[in-house]
Amino acid sequence: MNRKDTNFLKENGYFFFPKMLQLEITRKCPFHCIQCYKKHLQDQDMDYEYLSKIVEKAICNGVSLFTLNGGEPLLYPRIVDLLRLIGETNIQTNIFSSGFNLTKDIIDLLKEFNNLNFYISLNGSTREINNLSREGYDISIAAVSELSRNDVKYGINWVARHDNVQDFIYVLSFCVEKRASYLSVTSNKLTGLCEIQSPLDYNDLILLSEYIKGRSSLYPLIFIESCFSVLSTLIDGNKNNFASHCYAGISSCTVNCDYTFQPCTHLEYPEKFASLEDYWHNSNTLRELRNYPSKELVPCCNCKHNKICSLCRAMSVETYKSFRTGSRSCLNYQAK
Amino acid sequence: MEVKDKLINIFQDNGIYIDKKKMGEDIDLRDYITDSIQYISFIVEIEKEFDIEFPDELLLFDKIASLNGFSNIIKAIILDRNISQVEFNQNDFFIENDDFDENNFYLDQIEGDENEP
């Protein structure tokens, strides 16, 4: 960051250029997961030339994190070229995959470039539990074995739900057994049907926080995603909570493969603009997000966790449909 | 209010609670601020609170480490805002058990710079 960028953030409350960029590189996916929020979208790939220009522009503007998502990102026709392109930039890049189409070429690239952080999405330690929300269990397990066998540093991405929360400790053991370096714990968000399936209840949340706090081993490293601050408030009120909030519109946005832009992959408010910068500075959707930060919304503003918690708008219908509404269904609301 | 107290308040306003018992010790800020986006957000909060501007060298994430070091820099900036020519010693940002000394490196530099054209 330079002085100009810092002053812009100070004056406007958002970064001059997004520092984290989610790239929806393809909408193709072999699976039809129950929890999917993109089932209604047509298969499509992002044009590689367009994608290359976005990446180049982002690098020139100091982006610090790319996220590749889909669809299944490994089905992107030029995934090998893309991974090499991004790998050589040394910019941290998260890739979320089912493991489908994990080829030797891709494994070699993951080994070659330390900035490529590869996550296998898995919601259960057994087929039965995983199948309650995701498809492709056998493929994901095979991919994990392949990554482990090849000494690739990788992580598991796990969505917390009522139907899998008691399985968390077994997922943790699975990570240890398969030498996963990271376990990303993320919140259960609205599906394409605009509903939360198998939502956590308060006891689930407490159970999960106790599992995480009580574990004896440091590895795998557990990352609680910024969208899940309702959990992080329960786990660690002291460390690593600075700015642990939703970054959508402040430092992050999504570029879709159909040339539209939206605040986050989970906030489907696509808009067409001439360029990413044009969208970033002129989108009414982003303006709405910025003008109504969750800390100022009722009832969040009256909660004692207000300072360290930030609302993920995709975790309830009410907050998804209006950015001016706080979460009335929050599990960890406690009046000041 | 002391600079360090204000800094700790900024931390608290952003959800980081530092045990009051540890107030006398130094703190490794890298335990609390883990990436460049968090860091620059923290810098912006401090600049707003103290109505100061950090020199460009300090806008880089890898400069961060010690709360006391940070606190000393802010004191130096407050005492003399014309610090653009101050050369910062990176070691002063790392953990150490120093108390702010008005005769330390920064103030010497600033006072010297005052006579520069």
Coordinates of C-alpha atoms in Angstrom, one line a residue:
Chain A
M1 CA 0.0 0.0 0.0
N2 CA 1.2 3.5 -0.7
R3 CA 0.1 6.8 0.7
K4 CA -2.4 7.5 -2.1
D5 CA -4.2 4.1 -1.4
T6 CA -4.1 4.6 2.3
N7 CA -5.6 8.1 2.1
F8 CA -8.3 6.7 -0.2
L9 CA -9.2 4.0 2.3
K10 CA -9.3 6.6 5.1
E11 CA -11.6 8.9 3.2
N12 CA -13.9 6.4 1.6
G13 CA -14.0 3.4 3.8
Y14 CA -13.1 1.0 1.1
F15 CA -9.9 0.1 -0.8
F16 CA -9.1 1.9 -4.1
F17 CA -8.9 -1.4 -5.9
P18 CA -10.1 -4.8 -4.5
K19 CA -7.3 -6.5 -2.7
M20 CA -9.0 -9.9 -2.8
L21 CA -10.5 -11.1 -6.1
Q22 CA -12.8 -14.1 -6.5
L23 CA -12.6 -15.4 -10.0
E24 CA -15.5 -17.6 -11.2
I25 CA -13.5 -19.3 -13.9
T26 CA -16.1 -21.8 -14.9
R27 CA -19.7 -22.8 -14.1
K28 CA -19.2 -26.4 -15.3
C29 CA -19.5 -29.0 -12.6
P30 CA -20.1 -32.8 -12.8
F31 CA -22.1 -32.8 -9.5
H32 CA -25.5 -31.6 -8.4
C33 CA -24.9 -31.0 -4.7
I34 CA -27.8 -30.2 -2.5
Q35 CA -26.1 -27.2 -0.9
C36 CA -25.1 -25.7 -4.3
Y37 CA -26.0 -22.0 -4.9
K38 CA -25.3 -22.1 -8.6
K39 CA -27.5 -24.9 -9.9
H40 CA -29.7 -22.5 -11.9
L41 CA -26.8 -21.1 -13.9
Q42 CA -25.8 -22.3 -17.4
D43 CA -22.4 -23.9 -18.0
Q44 CA -19.9 -21.4 -19.1
D45 CA -16.1 -20.8 -19.0
M46 CA -14.4 -17.5 -18.6
D47 CA -12.6 -16.3 -21.7
Y48 CA -8.9 -16.8 -21.0
E49 CA -7.7 -13.6 -22.6
Y50 CA -10.2 -11.7 -20.5
L51 CA -9.1 -13.6 -17.4
S52 CA -5.4 -12.9 -18.1
K53 CA -6.2 -9.2 -18.4
I54 CA -8.1 -9.2 -15.1
V55 CA -5.2 -11.0 -13.4
E56 CA -2.6 -8.6 -14.9
K57 CA -4.6 -5.5 -13.9
A58 CA -5.1 -6.9 -10.4
I59 CA -1.4 -7.5 -9.9
C60 CA -0.6 -3.9 -11.1
N61 CA -3.1 -2.6 -8.5
G62 CA -1.6 -4.6 -5.6
V63 CA -4.1 -7.5 -5.2
S64 CA -3.0 -9.8 -2.3
L65 CA -5.3 -12.8 -2.8
F66 CA -7.0 -14.5 -5.7
T67 CA -9.7 -17.1 -5.1
L68 CA -10.5 -19.5 -8.0
N69 CA -14.0 -21.0 -7.8
G70 CA -16.7 -22.3 -10.0
G71 CA -18.3 -24.7 -10.8
E72 CA -15.4 -27.0 -10.5
P73 CA -12.3 -24.9 -11.2
L74 CA -10.3 -27.9 -12.4
L75 CA -12.7 -28.2 -15.4
Y76 CA -11.6 -24.9 -16.7
P77 CA -10.2 -25.7 -20.1
R78 CA -7.0 -23.8 -19.5
I79 CA -6.6 -24.5 -15.8
V80 CA -2.9 -25.5 -16.3
D81 CA -2.1 -22.3 -18.1
L82 CA -3.9 -20.3 -15.4
L83 CA -2.2 -22.0 -12.5
R84 CA 1.2 -21.4 -14.0
L85 CA 0.3 -17.8 -14.8
I86 CA -0.9 -17.1 -11.2
G87 CA 1.8 -19.4 -9.7
E88 CA 4.5 -17.3 -11.2
T89 CA 3.1 -14.1 -9.7
N90 CA 3.7 -15.4 -6.2
I91 CA 0.3 -13.9 -5.1
Q92 CA -1.6 -16.1 -2.6
T93 CA -4.3 -18.0 -4.4
N94 CA -7.0 -20.2 -2.9
I95 CA -8.5 -22.9 -5.1
F96 CA -11.7 -24.7 -4.0
S97 CA -12.3 -28.0 -5.7
S98 CA -14.1 -31.3 -5.3
G99 CA -10.9 -33.0 -6.6
F100 CA -12.6 -33.9 -9.9
N101 CA -10.1 -33.8 -12.8
L102 CA -7.1 -33.5 -10.5
T103 CA -4.4 -34.5 -13.0
K104 CA -0.7 -35.1 -12.7
D105 CA 0.0 -31.7 -14.4
I106 CA -2.1 -29.9 -11.8
I107 CA -0.4 -31.8 -8.9
D108 CA 3.0 -30.8 -10.3
L109 CA 2.0 -27.2 -10.4
L110 CA 0.7 -27.3 -6.9
K111 CA 4.0 -28.7 -5.8
E112 CA 6.0 -26.1 -7.8
F113 CA 4.2 -23.0 -6.6
N114 CA 3.9 -22.4 -2.8
N115 CA 1.3 -19.6 -3.4
L116 CA -1.3 -22.0 -4.7
N117 CA -3.4 -23.1 -1.8
F118 CA -5.5 -26.0 -2.8
Y119 CA -8.6 -27.1 -0.9
I120 CA -10.7 -30.2 -1.3
S121 CA -14.3 -29.6 -0.3
L122 CA -15.6 -32.3 2.0
N123 CA -18.5 -32.1 4.4
G124 CA -18.1 -35.4 6.1
S125 CA -15.7 -38.1 7.1
T126 CA -18.0 -40.7 5.7
R127 CA -19.9 -41.1 2.4
E128 CA -23.2 -41.0 4.3
I129 CA -22.5 -37.7 6.0
N130 CA -20.9 -36.0 3.1
N131 CA -23.7 -37.1 0.8
L132 CA -26.2 -35.2 2.9
S133 CA -24.9 -32.0 1.3
R134 CA -22.3 -32.8 -1.3
E135 CA -21.8 -35.3 -4.1
G136 CA -18.5 -36.9 -5.3
Y137 CA -17.3 -38.3 -2.0
D138 CA -15.2 -41.1 -3.7
I139 CA -13.6 -38.6 -6.1
S140 CA -12.7 -36.2 -3.2
I141 CA -11.2 -39.0 -1.1
A142 CA -9.2 -40.3 -4.1
A143 CA -7.9 -36.7 -4.7
V144 CA -7.0 -36.4 -1.0
S145 CA -5.0 -39.6 -1.2
E146 CA -3.3 -38.4 -4.4
L147 CA -2.3 -35.1 -2.8
S148 CA -1.1 -36.8 0.3
R149 CA 0.9 -39.4 -1.6
N150 CA 2.6 -36.6 -3.6
D151 CA 3.4 -34.5 -0.6
V152 CA 1.3 -31.6 -1.8
K153 CA 0.4 -29.0 0.8
Y154 CA -3.3 -28.9 0.8
G155 CA -6.4 -28.2 2.9
I156 CA -9.9 -29.5 3.5
N157 CA -12.8 -27.1 3.1
W158 CA -15.7 -28.0 5.4
V159 CA -19.1 -26.3 5.7
A160 CA -20.7 -26.4 9.2
R161 CA -24.2 -27.8 9.2
H162 CA -26.6 -29.4 11.7
D163 CA -26.3 -32.7 9.9
N164 CA -22.5 -32.9 10.0
V165 CA -21.4 -30.9 13.1
Q166 CA -20.9 -34.0 15.3
D167 CA -18.7 -35.5 12.6
F168 CA -16.3 -32.5 12.9
I169 CA -13.8 -34.4 15.2
Y170 CA -13.7 -37.2 12.7
V171 CA -13.0 -34.8 9.9
L172 CA -10.2 -33.4 12.0
S173 CA -8.8 -36.9 12.5
F174 CA -9.1 -37.5 8.8
C175 CA -7.1 -34.4 8.1
V176 CA -4.3 -35.6 10.5
E177 CA -4.3 -39.1 8.9
K178 CA -4.2 -37.7 5.4
R179 CA -1.7 -35.0 6.3
A180 CA -3.9 -32.1 5.3
S181 CA -2.2 -28.8 6.4
Y182 CA -5.3 -26.8 6.8
L183 CA -8.9 -27.2 7.7
S184 CA -11.1 -24.3 6.5
V185 CA -14.3 -24.0 8.5
T186 CA -17.0 -22.1 6.7
S187 CA -20.6 -21.1 7.3
N188 CA -23.7 -22.6 5.9
K189 CA -25.1 -20.2 3.3
L190 CA -28.2 -19.8 1.2
T191 CA -28.6 -22.4 -1.6
G192 CA -29.9 -21.6 -5.0
L193 CA -33.4 -22.1 -3.6
C194 CA -32.8 -19.2 -1.2
E195 CA -32.9 -21.3 1.9
I196 CA -30.5 -22.5 4.5
Q197 CA -30.4 -26.3 4.5
S198 CA -29.8 -28.1 7.8
P199 CA -29.0 -24.9 9.7
L200 CA -26.9 -25.0 12.9
D201 CA -28.6 -24.5 16.2
Y202 CA -27.1 -22.8 19.2
N203 CA -26.0 -26.1 20.7
D204 CA -24.3 -27.1 17.4
L205 CA -22.4 -23.8 17.5
I206 CA -21.3 -24.3 21.1
L207 CA -20.3 -27.9 20.3
L208 CA -18.2 -26.9 17.3
S209 CA -16.5 -24.1 19.3
E210 CA -15.7 -26.6 22.1
Y211 CA -14.3 -29.1 19.6
I212 CA -12.0 -26.4 18.1
K213 CA -10.9 -24.9 21.4
G214 CA -10.3 -28.3 23.0
R215 CA -8.3 -30.0 20.4
S216 CA -4.8 -31.0 21.5
S217 CA -2.9 -30.9 18.2
L218 CA -1.9 -27.7 16.4
Y219 CA -2.2 -29.3 13.0
P220 CA -4.0 -29.1 10.8
L221 CA -4.3 -25.3 11.1
I222 CA -7.9 -24.4 11.4
F223 CA -9.0 -21.3 9.5
I224 CA -12.4 -20.0 10.4
E225 CA -13.5 -18.2 7.3
S226 CA -14.3 -14.5 7.7
C227 CA -17.9 -15.1 6.8
F228 CA -18.3 -17.2 10.0
S229 CA -17.6 -14.6 12.6
V230 CA -20.5 -15.9 14.7
L231 CA -18.3 -18.9 15.4
S232 CA -15.0 -17.0 15.7
T233 CA -16.6 -14.8 18.4
L234 CA -17.0 -17.9 20.5
I235 CA -13.6 -19.3 19.9
D236 CA -11.1 -16.5 20.2
G237 CA -11.9 -13.1 21.5
N238 CA -8.3 -12.2 21.8
K239 CA -6.3 -13.1 18.8
N240 CA -6.6 -12.9 15.0
N241 CA -10.0 -11.2 15.1
F242 CA -8.9 -7.9 13.8
A243 CA -11.1 -7.0 10.8
S244 CA -12.5 -10.5 10.9
H245 CA -15.4 -9.6 8.9
C246 CA -17.1 -9.7 5.6
Y247 CA -14.8 -8.0 3.0
A248 CA -17.4 -7.8 0.2
G249 CA -17.3 -4.3 -1.3
I250 CA -14.6 -3.2 1.1
S251 CA -11.6 -5.1 -0.2
S252 CA -13.1 -7.9 -2.1
C253 CA -15.5 -8.7 -5.0
T254 CA -16.2 -11.4 -7.6
V255 CA -15.6 -11.5 -11.4
N256 CA -18.0 -13.8 -13.0
C257 CA -17.3 -15.8 -16.2
D258 CA -20.1 -14.1 -18.0
Y259 CA -18.3 -10.7 -17.7
T260 CA -20.5 -9.5 -14.8
F261 CA -19.3 -8.5 -11.4
Q262 CA -20.9 -9.1 -7.9
P263 CA -19.9 -8.4 -4.3
C264 CA -19.2 -12.0 -3.4
T265 CA -19.7 -15.4 -5.0
H266 CA -22.5 -15.9 -2.4
L267 CA -24.2 -12.6 -3.1
E268 CA -25.8 -13.0 -6.5
Y269 CA -26.3 -9.4 -7.5
P270 CA -24.6 -9.5 -10.9
E271 CA -24.0 -6.2 -12.7
K272 CA -22.4 -5.4 -16.0
F273 CA -19.8 -2.6 -16.2
A274 CA -17.2 -1.6 -18.7
S275 CA -14.4 -2.6 -16.3
L276 CA -13.7 -3.9 -12.9
E277 CA -12.7 -0.4 -11.7
D278 CA -15.9 1.0 -13.1
Y279 CA -17.9 -1.6 -11.1
W280 CA -15.8 -1.1 -8.0
H281 CA -16.4 2.6 -7.8
N282 CA -19.9 3.0 -9.3
S283 CA -21.9 0.0 -8.4
N284 CA -25.1 0.8 -6.5
T285 CA -24.9 -2.7 -4.9
L286 CA -21.5 -2.1 -3.5
R287 CA -22.5 1.4 -2.4
E288 CA -25.4 -0.1 -0.5
L289 CA -23.1 -2.6 1.2
R290 CA -20.6 0.1 2.1
N291 CA -23.3 2.5 3.4
Y292 CA -24.9 -0.1 5.7
P293 CA -22.1 -1.9 7.5
S294 CA -23.5 -4.7 9.7
K295 CA -22.2 -3.1 12.9
E296 CA -24.7 -0.3 12.4
L297 CA -27.7 -2.4 11.6
V298 CA -30.5 -3.4 14.0
P299 CA -30.2 -5.7 15.9
C300 CA -26.5 -6.3 15.4
C301 CA -25.6 -2.8 16.7
N302 CA -27.2 -3.8 20.0
C303 CA -25.2 -7.0 20.4
K304 CA -22.3 -7.3 22.7
H305 CA -20.3 -9.0 20.0
N306 CA -20.7 -6.1 17.7
K307 CA -17.1 -5.1 17.7
I308 CA -15.7 -8.4 16.7
C309 CA -18.5 -9.8 14.7
S310 CA -19.6 -9.0 11.2
L311 CA -22.5 -10.2 9.3
C312 CA -22.3 -12.5 6.3
R313 CA -25.4 -11.4 4.3
A314 CA -25.6 -14.8 2.7
M315 CA -26.4 -16.6 5.9
S316 CA -30.1 -15.6 6.1
V317 CA -32.9 -14.7 3.6
E318 CA -33.6 -11.4 5.4
T319 CA -30.0 -10.1 5.3
Y320 CA -29.5 -11.4 1.7
K321 CA -32.6 -9.5 0.4
S322 CA -31.9 -6.3 2.2
F323 CA -28.4 -5.0 3.0
R324 CA -30.1 -2.6 5.5
T325 CA -31.2 -5.4 7.8
G326 CA -29.2 -7.0 10.5
S327 CA -29.6 -10.7 11.4
R328 CA -32.6 -11.4 13.6
S329 CA -31.9 -15.1 13.5
C330 CA -28.3 -14.9 14.7
L331 CA -27.4 -17.8 17.0
N332 CA -25.0 -15.8 19.1
Y333 CA -26.9 -12.6 19.6
Q334 CA -26.4 -11.2 23.1
A335 CA -27.8 -7.9 24.0
K336 CA -25.3 -5.4 25.4
Chain B
M1 CA -4.3 9.3 27.7
E2 CA -1.0 7.6 26.9
V3 CA -0.3 6.7 23.3
K4 CA -0.1 3.0 24.2
D5 CA -3.5 3.2 26.0
K6 CA -5.0 4.7 22.9
L7 CA -3.5 2.1 20.7
I8 CA -4.9 -0.6 22.9
N9 CA -8.3 1.1 22.7
I10 CA -8.1 1.0 18.9
F11 CA -7.4 -2.7 19.2
Q12 CA -10.4 -3.2 21.4
D13 CA -12.6 -1.2 19.1
N14 CA -11.6 -3.6 16.4
G15 CA -12.3 -6.7 18.5
I16 CA -8.8 -7.4 19.9
Y17 CA -8.7 -7.6 23.6
I18 CA -5.3 -7.3 25.2
D19 CA -5.1 -8.3 28.8
K20 CA -4.6 -5.3 31.1
K21 CA -2.0 -7.3 33.1
K22 CA 0.1 -7.4 30.0
M23 CA 0.1 -3.6 29.5
G24 CA 3.5 -3.3 31.0
E25 CA 5.0 -5.8 28.6
D26 CA 5.6 -5.5 24.9
I27 CA 3.3 -7.4 22.5
D28 CA 4.1 -9.0 19.2
L29 CA 1.5 -7.5 16.9
R30 CA 1.9 -10.3 14.4
D31 CA -0.1 -12.5 16.8
Y32 CA -3.0 -10.2 16.2
I33 CA -2.7 -8.7 12.7
T34 CA -2.1 -11.5 10.3
D35 CA -2.2 -10.0 6.8
S36 CA -1.6 -6.8 4.9
I37 CA -5.3 -5.9 4.6
Q38 CA -5.7 -6.0 8.4
Y39 CA -2.5 -4.1 8.8
I40 CA -3.5 -1.3 6.6
S41 CA -6.9 -1.1 8.2
F42 CA -5.2 -0.8 11.5
I43 CA -2.8 1.9 10.2
V44 CA -5.8 3.9 8.9
E45 CA -7.5 3.7 12.3
I46 CA -4.4 5.0 14.0
E47 CA -3.9 7.8 11.6
K48 CA -7.5 8.9 12.1
E49 CA -7.3 8.7 15.9
F50 CA -4.0 10.6 16.2
D51 CA -4.5 12.8 13.1
I52 CA -1.1 11.8 11.8
E53 CA 0.4 10.2 8.7
F54 CA 2.9 7.4 8.9
P55 CA 5.9 7.6 6.5
D56 CA 5.6 5.4 3.5
E57 CA 8.1 2.9 4.8
L58 CA 5.7 2.0 7.6
L59 CA 2.8 1.2 5.2
L60 CA 4.4 -2.1 4.4
F61 CA 3.1 -5.1 6.4
D62 CA 6.5 -6.6 7.0
K63 CA 7.5 -3.6 9.1
I64 CA 5.1 -4.5 11.9
A65 CA 6.1 -6.4 15.1
S66 CA 6.3 -4.6 18.4
L67 CA 3.5 -2.6 20.1
N68 CA 6.1 -0.6 22.0
G69 CA 8.0 0.1 18.8
F70 CA 4.8 1.3 17.1
S71 CA 3.9 3.4 20.1
N72 CA 7.3 5.1 20.1
I73 CA 7.0 5.9 16.4
I74 CA 3.6 7.5 17.0
K75 CA 5.0 9.6 19.9
A76 CA 7.8 10.8 17.6
I77 CA 5.4 11.7 14.9
I78 CA 3.1 13.6 17.3
L79 CA 6.0 15.5 18.8
D80 CA 7.2 16.6 15.4
R81 CA 5.1 16.0 12.4
N82 CA 7.8 17.0 10.0
I83 CA 9.4 13.5 10.0
S84 CA 9.7 12.9 6.4
Q85 CA 13.4 12.8 6.6
V86 CA 13.6 10.5 9.6
E87 CA 15.4 7.3 8.8
F88 CA 13.6 4.5 10.6
N89 CA 15.6 1.7 12.1
Q90 CA 13.8 -1.5 11.4
N91 CA 15.0 -3.1 14.6
D92 CA 12.9 -0.7 16.5
F93 CA 9.8 -2.3 15.3
F94 CA 10.7 -5.7 16.7
I95 CA 9.9 -6.9 20.2
E96 CA 11.9 -5.3 22.9
N97 CA 11.5 -4.1 26.4
D98 CA 12.2 -0.5 26.0
D99 CA 10.4 2.4 27.5
F100 CA 10.1 5.5 25.4
D101 CA 13.1 7.7 25.9
E102 CA 12.8 11.3 24.7
N103 CA 16.4 11.3 23.9
N104 CA 16.2 8.2 21.7
F105 CA 17.1 7.8 18.1
Y106 CA 13.9 9.2 16.6
L107 CA 13.8 12.5 18.5
D108 CA 17.5 13.0 17.9
Q109 CA 16.9 12.6 14.2
I110 CA 13.8 14.9 14.2
E111 CA 15.6 17.6 16.1
G112 CA 18.5 17.4 13.7
D113 CA 16.1 17.6 10.8
E114 CA 14.5 20.8 12.0
N115 CA 17.6 22.7 11.0
E116 CA 17.6 21.2 7.5
P117 CA 16.5 23.6 4.7

